[in-house]
């Protein structure tokens, strides 16, 4: 793809990354803690003793889980979202910075020259094209002339061959 | 439709009325008129020399300095940095004062418009560069053809010379 289209694609890519970053962060953000007296949504069971009220609200699993270690499942559920919350912004901002660097690299690779230089080069090339075209035409005409001469000679030679060959 | 679907062919046959008697009496057919006005494609009228509309026509402020010679690389890099800064600002605003996102988002879209406009104004330069490349490759092909023809002619001359020697040799025998 030509470099200007690549630059345009890179711009679109950057805008898509920015929009996805903000959208994902807003979508996956955990609820904000309004006051210290409310339970922390990220860590509902900080105490080792199980809280009877918190269990059915947090887990919603019938039967099996509350009978086993109650502290482990909520923490297991909280851990993967917490990891994502820390890793995702890093990964996405990394991607944004990489895209910006790629844009800069493409800009550096632009082969720019001024308009007058280009027009001069075009004029020079047109003149050269004319000269080369005339030369080509001359060569073509000479070659066609020689071809005609060779054909005439060939016809003469074959006629002579036919006339000189005695039928058996 | 303004034009008819089946226009008649051009009437150059009238120039050759006396061609049988006098081949040199027919003048050169007149060149076609230069296309000046607008043309219609798919029921849409367009101009021949369509220039890139300026940013003001889209109600977008122009951020890069305009002049006869714009340093495209520098302006593109500057605008890229501005874009990154504005994205960071937007993130900050969303954390601290989320209700004021609108102005920042507008700024970011204005920067993108400017960037795209700069890239579009590079297209005529690309067209000239393509023309240069085409002329160069055409000159290269023609030179190659000249070399080929010269080589074949020389080979043909050599063959003719050899056959002449053979014929002379067989004649004298």
CSV table of C-alpha atoms in Angstrom, one decimal, chain B residues 102-162:
chain,number,residue,atom,x,y,z
B,102,UNK,CA,-17.1,17.1,25.6
B,103,UNK,CA,-14.6,19.9,25.0
B,104,UNK,CA,-11.6,17.5,25.1
B,105,UNK,CA,-13.3,15.1,22.7
B,106,UNK,CA,-14.0,17.9,20.3
B,107,UNK,CA,-10.4,19.0,20.4
B,108,UNK,CA,-9.3,15.4,19.7
B,109,UNK,CA,-11.6,15.2,16.7
B,110,UNK,CA,-10.3,18.6,15.4
B,111,UNK,CA,-6.7,17.3,15.6
B,112,UNK,CA,-7.7,14.2,13.6
B,113,UNK,CA,-9.4,16.4,11.0
B,114,UNK,CA,-6.3,18.5,10.6
B,115,UNK,CA,-4.1,15.4,10.3
B,116,UNK,CA,-6.3,13.9,7.6
B,117,UNK,CA,-6.4,17.2,5.7
B,118,UNK,CA,-2.6,17.4,5.7
B,119,UNK,CA,-2.4,13.9,4.4
B,120,UNK,CA,-4.9,14.6,1.7
B,121,UNK,CA,-3.0,17.6,0.5
B,122,UNK,CA,0.0,15.3,0.0
B,123,UNK,CA,-1.9,13.5,-2.7
B,124,UNK,CA,-1.0,15.8,-5.7
B,125,UNK,CA,2.6,15.4,-4.8
B,126,UNK,CA,2.1,11.6,-4.9
B,127,UNK,CA,0.4,12.0,-8.3
B,128,UNK,CA,3.5,13.9,-9.7
B,129,UNK,CA,5.8,11.3,-8.2
B,130,UNK,CA,3.8,8.5,-9.9
B,131,UNK,CA,4.1,10.4,-13.2
B,132,UNK,CA,7.9,10.6,-12.8
B,133,UNK,CA,8.0,6.9,-12.1
B,134,UNK,CA,5.9,6.1,-15.1
B,135,UNK,CA,8.1,8.3,-17.4
B,136,UNK,CA,11.3,6.7,-16.1
B,137,UNK,CA,10.0,3.2,-16.6
B,138,UNK,CA,8.8,4.1,-20.2
B,139,UNK,CA,12.2,5.5,-21.0
B,140,UNK,CA,13.8,2.3,-19.6
B,141,UNK,CA,11.5,0.1,-21.7
B,142,UNK,CA,12.2,2.1,-24.9
B,143,UNK,CA,16.0,1.9,-24.4
B,144,UNK,CA,15.7,-1.8,-23.8
B,145,UNK,CA,13.8,-2.2,-27.1
B,146,UNK,CA,16.4,-0.2,-29.0
B,147,UNK,CA,19.1,-2.5,-27.7
B,148,UNK,CA,17.1,-5.5,-28.7
B,149,UNK,CA,16.5,-4.3,-32.2
B,150,UNK,CA,20.2,-3.4,-32.6
B,151,UNK,CA,21.3,-6.8,-31.5
B,152,UNK,CA,18.9,-8.6,-33.8
B,153,UNK,CA,20.0,-6.5,-36.8
B,154,UNK,CA,23.6,-7.3,-36.1
B,155,UNK,CA,22.8,-11.0,-35.8
B,156,UNK,CA,20.9,-10.9,-39.1
B,157,UNK,CA,23.8,-9.1,-40.8
B,158,UNK,CA,26.2,-11.7,-39.5
B,159,UNK,CA,24.0,-14.6,-40.7
B,160,UNK,CA,23.7,-13.0,-44.1
B,161,UNK,CA,27.5,-12.5,-44.3
B,162,UNK,CA,28.1,-16.2,-43.3
